[in-house]
Amino acid sequence: MKKATMNDIARKANVSQTTVSRVINDHPNVNSEVRKRVNQAIKELDYLPNKAAQTLKSNSTHLIGVSVPEIPNPYFANLISELENEARLSGYSILLQNSGYNPMTEIENMDIFLSRQVDGIIYVPTSDYSLQKIRSLNIPTVAVTLPIASLDSVYLNHALGGSLAANHLIKQGHTHFGILTQKYATCPKSKGFMHELYIQGMDTENVTVIDIDSYALNRYQIREEVNRYFNTHEKLAFTALFCSNDGAAHDAIHAAREHGIRVPEDLAVTGFDDTFVAKINKITSIHQPLEEMARTSLKIIFDRIAHPQERAPLDIQLTPSIIVRKSSTG
Amino acid sequence: MKKATMNDIARKANVSQTTVSRVINDHPNVNSEVRKRVNQAIKELDYLPNKAAQTLKSNSTHLIGVSVPEIPNPYFANLISELENEARLSGYSILLQNSGYNPMTEIENMDIFLSRQVDGIIYVPTSDYSLQKIRSLNIPTVAVTLPIASLDSVYLNHALGGSLAANHLIKQGHTHFGILTQKYATCPKSKGFMHELYIQGMDTENVTVIDIDSYALNRYQIREEVNRYFNTHEKLAFTALFCSNDGAAHDAIHAAREHGIRVPEDLAVTGFDDTFVAKINKITSIHQPLEEMARTSLKIIFDRIAHPQERAPLDIQLTPSIIVRKSSTG
DNA sequence: CTGAAAGCGCTTACAG
DNA sequence: CTGAAAGCGCTTACAG
């Protein structure tokens, strides 16, 4: 059976196509009697409006393009889930594209979004290579999880997250600290952690930094680094380890235990992101309000759609909280 | 700047719109000189074809609707990732919709897919309530992860997975077994497990079954059940526990350890699905070839698109493998 | 409150 | 090898 069109409905309900369109789009000026007849015909023919045709006329797809660097990563999977959920509440759908941390693929994704006429784009930044393209887009775009200059950005106050962790560990009585992170030099989480140590009068000179020089979440590399550290240090120089994500924390705990170091008795460990890796392994972690992140990002897009005038880009920092679990409470 | 249209390209390249269309769609009959001129204009104007318009004429969106019951679940997150990846290779994109195990939402998802003119649908079955609707769809649809009668189905041979686990545990010298599962009565994994025990002459009368009467992956409920069991049984009646998914296995291991039961020394545990929960916690698990599952499902859809004649529904069982890790090798 | 008509940006016979 | 024209299924001024 061929799909019914608006014309079929019009004929069946004995009205013009214009009127059918009005009923479907909830225009006020339709006789209630006529409206009823049209709705009846719609039901009988199982009619659903053709989005492609609507798009062509109305220039709106109710589609949001989402580009993330990896889908199975629990952090991104959660974010995607929240985005799908929030988008649905407003009648939008999600066009999901992976980028694999590849700038070429990111640019490809943007072209796919453009070609499909998405109404807005949610972009998880990775490298800088694709930024020129992304900034040039004539579509409401928000950078999420990390700030991008001259783009609406919604992200966690990472520094505050770091200081929450530091504060917690200090309260637990620790005085010697370690940091396990990626790209330490530019890591705001670590900066916040160090800053809090400093403020509270801790020795910041002798903090041990295990740094992994890679942007992507490379579990294998993290394990290698951590194991190398434990293998080359007979005695730990710290009793508390701040990790910049839950996966790293989990790996560190495993590695520590394999070297006979008890967690949390000998070593307190904290993670970051509060993914379910932290939950199921009872790792203290910094919670990211992902639902709020999704809601805020979409709200910005919807606002930009409603008010297309140029405005200065927004920079929205979300507030983290700390979820204390066994891994840091000896 | 307004988006360029095909007409703009035509004018700029001094050809008809028809010719531009031919160039874009790689029609053979175009003068190479002209083709070059058109491509030049496309580049200069940053032209991208409007998918909505293409769809309206060609009745093809190159969109695949994907409906899953929960996005953050690592198993589904992995599946989604593979689907996105495979779809991209063929020039398709993924329209991702969550259903939350809610049949009403599933039906809503199908309407969204229909309205958006997707070329195919990948559907992860949950309950039976929405099946009538889904079967009535006039779009290539494949049920994935579980078989659905009268629908193309691609899923793991779960029984074989169960028997792989049983075989492994028997080889490890176990003679008393437990099963932790959901809906035991209709669980093919458990059936396969039991069958293998039977074949190998084990005592199948005294297998302990911890059954959770819920379809959704409810971690809280699983933990409750497992703890209840350990609390009410002074001495374990089994030395090997087969769990129907990795999350359950992970919870069981935690619960066991809290009750002073060592894993794997006192109790061997196996999971199912080989998600990264199994990987990072070194749990023996039954591996699902998700990439193959994604590839096969999409291939079926593409075949149905290419050959729209009616054909009997396909029923494709994928072969599991067992990944042995520490949780079951004392 | 209702309808005829134009047009969104493409593709595709058809004619040359 | 190329182009004029029709039409995909809608929405939206415009006129009544």
XYZ file of C-alpha atoms (C1' of nucleotides) in Angstrom:
692
model
C 0.000 0.000 0.000
C 1.354 3.399 -0.998
C 1.938 5.886 1.775
C -0.907 8.380 2.091
C -0.165 12.016 1.260
C -1.766 15.212 2.345
C -3.675 15.211 -0.887
C -5.252 11.856 -0.071
C -6.411 13.243 3.237
C -7.798 16.356 1.580
C -9.802 14.331 -0.881
C -11.082 11.938 1.741
C -12.128 14.754 4.084
C -13.497 16.868 1.263
C -11.342 19.883 1.995
C -8.353 21.554 0.408
C -4.802 20.503 1.081
C -4.302 23.895 2.699
C -6.845 23.033 5.332
C -5.230 19.691 6.036
C -1.945 21.470 6.514
C -3.622 23.868 8.934
C -5.039 21.027 10.989
C -1.723 19.263 11.151
C 0.118 22.387 12.183
C -2.508 23.358 14.746
C -3.488 26.599 13.112
C -6.279 28.252 15.077
C -8.541 29.243 12.204
C -10.168 25.937 11.364
C -13.784 25.051 11.894
C -13.948 22.429 14.622
C -16.297 20.313 12.527
C -13.828 20.329 9.633
C -10.933 19.696 11.958
C -12.664 16.612 13.245
C -13.292 15.302 9.742
C -9.672 15.817 8.763
C -8.359 14.113 11.872
C -10.667 11.227 11.170
C -9.267 10.849 7.655
C -5.723 11.051 9.011
C -6.446 8.236 11.402
C -8.150 6.088 8.809
C -5.357 6.395 6.286
C -2.592 6.125 8.874
C -1.205 9.354 7.582
C 2.118 10.747 8.731
C 3.479 13.983 7.279
C 6.531 13.594 5.070
C 9.347 15.322 6.929
C 11.401 15.797 3.801
C 8.660 17.833 2.176
C 8.035 19.812 5.328
C 11.717 20.547 5.563
C 11.898 21.763 2.020
C 9.219 24.374 2.628
C 9.810 25.291 6.230
C 13.594 25.146 6.374
C 13.446 23.242 9.621
C 14.226 19.580 10.160
C 13.881 19.289 13.909
C 17.105 17.371 13.677
C 20.129 17.986 15.872
C 23.492 16.749 14.666
C 25.658 15.261 17.376
C 29.345 14.613 16.784
C 31.282 12.734 19.442
C 34.794 11.283 19.359
C 33.770 7.820 20.588
C 30.385 6.328 21.215
C 31.042 3.393 23.576
C 32.992 5.497 26.078
C 30.613 5.558 29.065
C 30.926 9.291 29.482
C 29.892 10.009 25.913
C 27.306 7.245 25.890
C 25.669 8.932 28.869
C 25.864 12.317 27.236
C 24.306 10.983 24.038
C 21.545 9.391 26.057
C 20.738 12.644 27.830
C 20.813 14.539 24.560
C 18.446 12.098 22.908
C 16.145 12.342 25.872
C 16.105 16.128 26.073
C 15.784 16.521 22.322
C 12.792 14.204 22.248
C 11.027 16.319 24.861
C 11.104 19.198 22.385
C 10.149 17.137 19.370
C 13.668 16.875 18.015
C 15.684 13.862 16.946
C 19.360 13.135 17.080
C 21.603 12.468 14.109
C 24.550 10.711 15.694
C 27.995 10.764 14.121
C 31.192 9.413 15.516
C 34.483 11.142 14.751
C 37.056 8.826 16.274
C 39.155 11.867 17.265
C 39.848 12.353 13.570
C 39.600 15.971 12.387
C 38.931 14.866 8.806
C 35.987 12.817 9.997
C 34.772 15.769 12.024
C 34.740 17.930 8.944
C 32.969 15.145 7.096
C 30.405 15.042 9.907
C 29.784 18.747 9.599
C 29.169 18.367 5.870
C 26.725 15.566 6.589
C 24.943 17.834 9.054
C 24.840 20.682 6.578
C 23.617 18.481 3.789
C 20.881 17.091 6.000
C 19.840 20.588 7.022
C 20.070 19.968 10.766
C 18.672 22.778 12.883
C 21.570 22.686 15.294
C 24.823 20.947 16.096
C 26.265 19.622 19.325
C 29.974 19.196 18.966
C 32.388 17.545 21.357
C 35.738 19.201 20.621
C 38.821 17.090 20.100
C 41.640 18.724 18.231
C 41.871 22.215 16.782
C 42.200 21.219 13.143
C 38.531 21.241 12.327
C 37.664 24.390 14.238
C 37.872 26.741 11.296
C 35.260 24.714 9.481
C 33.077 24.419 12.545
C 33.206 28.115 13.310
C 32.210 28.928 9.740
C 29.010 26.918 9.997
C 25.905 28.990 9.591
C 23.990 26.795 12.029
C 23.610 27.154 15.794
C 26.490 25.090 17.145
C 27.477 24.482 20.703
C 30.745 23.046 21.907
C 30.062 20.706 24.759
C 32.391 19.308 27.472
C 35.121 21.787 26.536
C 35.104 25.511 25.795
C 35.855 26.734 22.288
C 36.569 30.408 21.754
C 33.928 32.204 19.691
C 31.516 29.278 19.984
C 28.705 28.787 22.485
C 30.257 26.465 25.038
C 28.779 24.352 27.807
C 31.172 22.461 30.007
C 32.042 21.491 33.519
C 34.062 23.776 35.718
C 36.927 21.324 35.673
C 39.138 23.333 37.964
C 36.430 23.352 40.597
C 36.156 19.587 40.203
C 39.862 19.274 40.870
C 39.657 21.425 43.953
C 36.700 19.417 45.283
C 38.825 16.295 45.030
C 41.791 17.984 46.700
C 39.639 19.310 49.489
C 38.172 15.875 50.128
C 41.560 14.188 50.222
C 42.973 16.837 52.533
C 40.019 16.372 54.848
C 40.825 12.663 54.901
C 44.182 13.602 56.358
C 46.407 13.165 53.367
C 49.481 15.316 52.933
C 51.273 13.698 49.994
C 49.555 13.661 46.642
C 49.816 12.176 43.196
C 48.113 13.137 39.953
C 47.378 10.796 37.077
C 46.277 12.712 34.023
C 46.562 13.280 30.300
C 48.277 16.392 29.023
C 49.074 17.749 32.480
C 50.409 21.046 31.216
C 47.005 22.135 29.983
C 44.760 20.168 32.322
C 42.366 22.443 34.236
C 41.341 19.597 36.526
C 44.917 19.204 37.703
C 45.315 22.950 37.939
C 42.294 23.172 40.210
C 43.602 20.306 42.269
C 46.988 21.950 42.706
C 45.438 25.313 43.439
C 43.372 23.873 46.252
C 46.429 22.168 47.722
C 48.202 25.503 47.628
C 45.342 27.397 49.240
C 45.150 24.893 52.042
C 48.849 25.164 52.705
C 49.911 21.776 51.397
C 53.310 20.998 49.961
C 52.778 21.547 46.238
C 56.433 21.128 45.345
C 56.480 17.402 45.800
C 53.315 16.330 44.092
C 53.966 13.320 41.869
C 52.615 13.750 38.355
C 52.066 10.748 36.117
C 51.359 12.336 32.778
C 50.081 10.637 29.655
C 50.722 12.545 26.506
C 47.619 11.699 24.578
C 44.266 13.323 24.187
C 42.205 10.224 23.468
C 41.221 7.889 26.237
C 43.789 5.184 25.649
C 43.305 2.642 28.387
C 46.247 0.579 27.339
C 48.638 3.486 27.515
C 47.310 4.507 30.910
C 47.937 1.048 32.322
C 51.427 1.009 30.911
C 52.279 4.355 32.493
C 50.842 3.415 35.857
C 52.558 0.081 35.930
C 55.832 1.650 34.932
C 55.512 4.024 37.840
C 54.754 1.320 40.366
C 57.533 -0.862 39.003
C 60.153 1.846 39.347
C 59.137 3.149 42.762
C 59.698 0.844 45.687
C 57.921 3.150 48.060
C 55.070 5.459 47.084
C 55.746 9.140 47.517
C 52.041 9.805 48.043
C 49.032 8.379 49.837
C 46.346 9.941 47.687
C 46.020 9.824 43.911
C 43.836 12.180 41.899
C 42.932 10.724 38.504
C 41.519 12.816 35.704
C 38.922 10.219 34.723
C 37.261 7.123 36.101
C 38.918 4.728 33.720
C 42.333 5.917 34.798
C 41.300 5.628 38.447
C 40.077 2.102 37.904
C 43.280 1.114 36.164
C 45.358 2.724 38.876
C 43.497 0.790 41.560
C 44.037 -2.469 39.725
C 47.713 -1.762 39.187
C 48.168 -0.712 42.800
C 46.565 -3.884 44.111
C 48.738 -5.977 41.852
C 51.736 -4.322 43.451
C 50.441 -5.139 46.923
C 49.242 -1.619 47.607
C 45.852 -1.636 49.287
C 43.148 0.798 48.218
C 41.988 2.756 50.148
C 44.091 1.711 53.162
C 47.504 2.475 51.651
C 46.339 4.659 48.843
C 43.231 6.765 48.390
C 42.106 7.159 44.777
C 39.622 9.540 43.203
C 38.256 9.500 39.663
C 36.502 12.042 37.509
C 33.182 12.106 35.577
C 31.249 9.760 37.854
C 30.525 7.290 35.074
C 29.211 3.883 36.009
C 32.793 2.640 36.083
C 33.060 4.687 39.274
C 29.667 3.566 40.506
C 30.094 -0.155 40.111
C 33.643 -0.104 41.422
C 32.883 2.251 44.287
C 35.349 4.874 43.241
C 35.063 8.387 44.644
C 34.465 10.645 41.680
C 33.585 14.138 40.503
C 30.063 14.126 39.206
C 29.233 15.854 35.932
C 25.632 17.003 35.597
C 25.165 15.520 32.129
C 21.433 16.018 32.038
C 21.927 19.686 32.767
C 24.659 19.795 30.152
C 22.348 18.317 27.543
C 19.428 20.522 28.516
C 21.523 23.683 28.526
C 23.150 22.938 25.168
C 19.844 22.293 23.474
C 18.281 25.330 25.077
C 21.017 27.478 23.603
C 20.383 26.000 20.175
C 16.650 26.546 20.457
C 17.245 30.128 21.565
C 19.528 30.774 18.625
C 16.917 29.355 16.284
C 14.243 31.578 17.788
C 16.462 34.670 17.822
C 18.861 34.457 14.914
C 20.415 37.865 15.563
C 24.114 37.813 16.154
C 25.027 37.671 19.808
C 28.245 37.176 21.687
C 28.996 33.497 22.230
C 27.912 32.050 25.551
C 30.347 30.458 27.942
C 28.550 28.332 30.479
C 30.348 26.485 33.226
C 28.464 23.806 35.097
C 29.106 23.044 38.726
C 30.576 19.675 39.694
C 29.918 17.800 42.893
C 31.925 15.097 44.589
C 30.524 11.633 45.185
C 32.482 10.011 47.952
C 32.848 6.236 47.814
C 35.095 3.579 49.290
C 38.166 4.167 47.141
C 39.136 7.235 49.143
C 37.754 6.653 52.612
C 40.181 4.464 54.509
C 25.364 34.204 3.196
C 22.531 32.161 1.761
C 23.250 28.524 1.080
C 24.034 27.870 -2.567
C 21.567 25.787 -4.562
C 21.927 23.681 -7.620
C 20.603 26.573 -9.624
C 23.420 28.818 -8.442
C 25.916 26.224 -9.576
C 24.190 25.881 -12.928
C 24.293 29.606 -13.534
C 27.887 29.913 -12.426
C 29.039 27.020 -14.595
C 26.858 28.054 -17.508
C 25.016 24.771 -17.782
C 21.541 23.542 -16.972
C 20.504 22.332 -13.539
C 20.049 18.923 -15.087
C 23.710 18.776 -15.904
C 24.699 19.799 -12.417
C 22.548 17.009 -11.072
C 24.245 14.588 -13.424
C 27.668 15.617 -12.235
C 26.692 15.289 -8.606
C 25.167 11.877 -9.100
C 28.073 10.636 -11.176
C 26.116 10.019 -14.323
C 28.416 8.833 -17.072
C 27.150 10.981 -19.900
C 28.766 14.281 -19.106
C 31.479 15.967 -21.081
C 34.636 15.919 -18.973
C 35.231 19.607 -19.708
C 31.772 20.486 -18.461
C 32.139 18.209 -15.473
C 35.286 20.037 -14.476
C 33.576 23.415 -14.760
C 30.686 22.269 -12.614
C 32.933 20.796 -9.954
C 34.850 24.039 -9.904
C 31.668 26.011 -9.279
C 30.641 23.568 -6.548
C 33.911 24.102 -4.802
C 33.831 27.856 -5.144
C 30.330 28.190 -3.760
C 30.822 25.559 -1.070
C 27.816 23.772 -2.408
C 26.280 20.774 -0.670
C 23.155 19.115 -2.061
C 20.036 19.586 0.020
C 19.154 16.119 1.293
C 15.547 17.048 1.907
C 15.036 17.922 -1.722
C 16.895 14.842 -2.890
C 14.743 12.718 -0.642
C 11.547 14.189 -1.951
C 12.397 13.210 -5.481
C 14.344 10.032 -5.005
C 12.454 8.501 -2.097
C 15.680 7.653 -0.375
C 17.132 9.328 2.676
C 20.195 7.199 3.309
C 19.041 7.257 6.898
C 18.740 4.198 9.119
C 16.515 4.416 12.159
C 17.925 2.707 15.226
C 15.732 2.025 18.238
C 17.381 0.685 21.381
C 15.991 0.255 24.896
C 18.829 2.081 26.641
C 21.759 3.991 25.250
C 24.313 4.048 28.084
C 24.213 0.273 28.605
C 27.676 -0.752 27.375
C 26.314 -3.539 25.231
C 23.978 -1.238 23.341
C 26.482 1.584 23.262
C 28.866 -0.770 21.516
C 26.222 -1.948 19.122
C 25.271 1.637 18.268
C 28.899 2.446 17.653
C 29.317 -0.461 15.266
C 26.121 0.439 13.464
C 27.206 4.028 13.034
C 30.528 2.873 11.733
C 29.158 0.343 9.264
C 26.430 2.685 8.076
C 28.948 5.416 7.390
C 30.962 3.083 5.198
C 27.951 2.837 2.904
C 27.097 6.519 3.001
C 24.286 6.134 5.489
C 23.626 7.940 8.750
C 21.999 6.799 11.957
C 18.876 8.279 13.482
C 19.132 7.163 17.082
C 16.068 6.779 19.272
C 15.896 5.409 22.769
C 12.833 3.488 23.906
C 13.468 2.941 27.598
C 11.811 -0.507 27.338
C 8.535 1.322 26.842
C 6.336 -0.102 24.058
C 4.530 3.207 23.630
C 7.847 4.926 23.046
C 8.801 2.201 20.595
C 5.689 2.850 18.586
C 6.431 6.550 18.759
C 9.938 5.818 17.485
C 8.557 3.895 14.527
C 6.320 6.842 13.646
C 9.307 9.143 13.819
C 11.176 6.808 11.482
C 8.257 6.648 9.082
C 7.791 10.377 9.117
C 11.466 10.923 8.429
C 11.370 8.439 5.556
C 14.226 6.308 6.829
C 15.399 3.690 4.350
C 15.618 0.989 6.992
C 15.139 0.260 10.655
C 17.246 -1.600 13.171
C 15.130 -2.587 16.092
C 16.227 -4.085 19.399
C 13.180 -6.000 20.636
C 11.974 -5.574 24.184
C 8.396 -6.526 24.846
C 5.781 -7.902 22.461
C 3.357 -5.020 22.677
C 4.757 -3.018 19.828
C 5.360 -5.921 17.477
C 2.129 -5.588 15.548
C 3.061 -2.051 14.632
C 6.607 -2.979 13.786
C 5.599 -5.888 11.584
C 3.217 -3.657 9.664
C 5.958 -1.233 8.692
C 6.536 -1.033 4.988
C 10.247 -0.479 5.465
C 13.076 -3.006 5.656
C 13.323 -3.737 9.352
C 15.643 -6.084 11.139
C 15.304 -7.287 14.690
C 18.709 -7.394 16.254
C 20.006 -9.223 19.376
C 16.809 -11.306 19.587
C 14.770 -13.172 16.983
C 11.298 -11.959 16.090
C 9.023 -14.246 14.109
C 8.233 -12.957 10.607
C 10.951 -10.322 10.823
C 14.502 -10.495 9.546
C 16.481 -11.323 12.680
C 20.166 -11.173 13.490
C 21.230 -12.397 16.893
C 23.708 -14.410 18.823
C 23.291 -18.144 19.212
C 22.681 -17.700 22.903
C 22.317 -21.389 23.638
C 25.725 -22.029 22.154
C 27.108 -19.256 24.341
C 25.679 -20.981 27.379
C 27.178 -24.280 26.400
C 30.592 -22.695 25.798
C 30.497 -21.400 29.355
C 29.402 -24.771 30.725
C 32.098 -26.570 28.810
C 34.753 -24.203 30.111
C 33.628 -24.569 33.718
C 33.486 -28.347 33.451
C 36.996 -28.380 32.013
C 38.076 -26.379 35.053
C 36.923 -29.291 37.177
C 33.662 -27.933 38.528
C 30.787 -30.281 39.286
C 28.312 -28.044 41.103
C 26.833 -25.125 39.249
C 24.778 -22.030 39.770
C 22.961 -19.835 37.279
C 22.218 -16.148 37.742
C 19.815 -14.923 35.105
C 16.720 -12.968 34.230
C 13.551 -14.837 33.219
C 15.117 -18.262 33.563
C 12.118 -20.081 32.121
C 12.655 -18.571 28.696
C 16.400 -17.940 28.782
C 18.185 -19.668 25.902
C 21.570 -18.941 27.446
C 20.634 -20.924 30.538
C 19.055 -23.615 28.422
C 22.288 -24.031 26.480
C 24.230 -24.078 29.709
C 22.035 -26.788 31.192
C 22.062 -28.780 27.993
C 25.842 -28.871 27.948
C 25.918 -29.997 31.575
C 23.531 -32.773 30.664
C 25.504 -33.861 27.623
C 28.678 -34.040 29.643
C 27.008 -36.149 32.300
C 26.843 -33.565 35.053
C 24.223 -33.504 37.779
C 21.582 -31.213 36.345
C 19.073 -31.824 39.112
C 20.888 -29.766 41.682
C 21.837 -26.677 39.758
C 21.057 -23.560 41.793
C 19.062 -20.991 39.869
C 18.947 -17.392 41.029
C 16.243 -15.939 38.848
C 15.348 -12.284 38.436
C 11.915 -11.720 37.057
C 12.537 -8.646 34.992
C 13.451 -8.042 31.417
C 15.286 -4.755 31.809
C 18.805 -4.691 33.123
C 18.077 -3.620 36.661
C 21.360 -3.616 38.524
C 19.797 -2.799 41.848
C 17.461 -5.757 41.687
C 20.266 -8.072 40.677
C 22.334 -7.044 43.662
C 19.380 -7.541 45.988
C 18.746 -11.057 44.699
C 22.360 -12.081 44.882
C 22.814 -10.697 48.360
C 19.651 -12.366 49.511
C 20.999 -15.668 48.277
C 24.361 -15.301 49.971
C 22.688 -14.157 53.169
C 20.403 -17.167 53.366
C 22.917 -19.820 52.408
C 25.663 -20.519 54.880
C 27.462 -22.803 52.497
C 27.429 -22.436 48.732
C 25.884 -25.344 46.876
C 28.039 -24.601 43.842
C 31.591 -23.650 42.930
C 30.849 -22.135 39.532
C 28.329 -19.457 38.665
C 27.117 -18.764 35.148
C 25.716 -15.237 34.800
C 23.600 -14.162 31.867
C 25.347 -10.820 31.494
C 28.528 -9.066 32.554
C 26.848 -6.651 34.908
C 25.287 -9.503 36.828
C 28.631 -11.284 36.936
C 30.327 -8.188 38.245
C 27.685 -7.709 40.923
C 27.875 -11.366 41.887
C 31.644 -11.131 42.296
C 31.316 -8.076 44.507
C 28.607 -9.673 46.614
C 30.573 -12.891 46.945
C 33.698 -11.075 48.098
C 31.700 -9.153 50.654
C 30.564 -12.465 52.035
C 34.108 -13.706 52.286
C 33.863 -15.895 49.220
C 36.972 -15.625 47.074
C 36.717 -15.366 43.313
C 37.965 -17.409 41.525
C 39.425 -19.577 44.307
C 36.128 -20.469 46.011
C 33.829 -19.533 43.205
C 34.369 -19.300 39.462
C 32.201 -16.743 37.708
C 31.456 -16.202 34.032
C 29.634 -13.332 32.412
C 28.009 -12.811 29.034
C 28.371 -10.249 26.205
C 32.040 -9.448 26.753
C 31.418 -5.776 27.338
C 34.208 -3.685 28.778
C 32.783 -4.391 32.218
C 34.145 -7.886 31.676
C 37.353 -6.591 30.158
C 38.324 -4.146 32.846
C 37.321 -6.479 35.651
C 38.886 -9.562 34.085
C 35.702 -11.549 33.977
C 35.471 -14.565 31.708
C 32.727 -13.829 29.231
C 30.941 -14.919 26.085
C 31.930 -12.655 23.261
C 29.299 -11.274 20.909
C 30.565 -10.324 17.450
C 28.882 -6.920 17.433
C 30.646 -5.660 14.365
C 29.434 -8.682 12.443
C 25.979 -8.154 13.897
C 25.937 -4.555 12.691
C 27.350 -5.419 9.292
C 24.938 -8.281 8.744
C 21.894 -6.278 9.803
C 22.736 -3.415 7.493
C 23.523 -5.769 4.657
C 20.070 -7.273 4.982
C 18.515 -3.836 4.850
C 20.544 -2.845 1.811
C 19.569 -6.105 0.113
C 15.892 -5.494 0.812
C 16.209 -2.012 -0.604
C 17.868 -3.323 -3.734
C 15.419 -6.219 -4.137
C 12.065 -5.158 -2.768
C 10.314 -8.380 -3.755
C 8.737 -10.240 -0.895
C 10.969 -12.920 0.531
C 10.779 -15.142 3.568
C 12.264 -13.454 6.632
C 15.862 -14.268 7.399
C 16.926 -15.804 10.664
C 20.630 -15.384 11.214
C 22.410 -16.732 14.240
C 25.878 -15.481 14.976
C 28.496 -17.636 16.623
C 29.752 -16.722 20.090
C 33.214 -17.351 21.447
C 34.442 -17.553 24.989
C 37.033 -15.169 26.363
C 38.652 -16.745 29.375
C 39.861 -14.384 32.092
C 40.770 -14.569 35.751
C 37.285 -14.794 37.222
C 36.972 -18.449 36.289
C 40.514 -19.782 36.297
C 41.444 -20.668 39.879
C -12.894 30.201 8.179
C -11.280 28.276 3.431
C -8.910 27.426 -1.119
C -6.001 28.175 -5.526
C -1.473 28.820 -6.592
C 3.367 29.430 -6.144
C 7.534 27.465 -4.886
C 11.093 25.028 -1.553
C 15.603 22.245 -4.220
C 16.119 18.579 -6.223
C 15.691 14.125 -10.070
C 14.215 12.085 -14.144
C 11.869 10.807 -18.222
C 11.689 12.956 -22.713
C 13.303 15.234 -26.699
C 16.949 16.760 -29.309
C 26.187 14.833 -24.482
C 22.639 18.524 -22.938
C 18.368 21.068 -21.492
C 13.279 22.312 -20.660
C 9.732 20.774 -17.957
C 7.156 18.146 -14.734
C 6.610 16.869 -10.163
C 8.073 14.827 -5.332
C 4.788 16.511 -0.705
C 4.520 19.912 1.697
C 3.724 25.436 3.581
C 2.364 30.016 3.103
C 1.173 34.487 1.499
C -2.860 36.128 -0.878
C -7.594 36.669 -1.925
C -12.137 35.945 -0.712
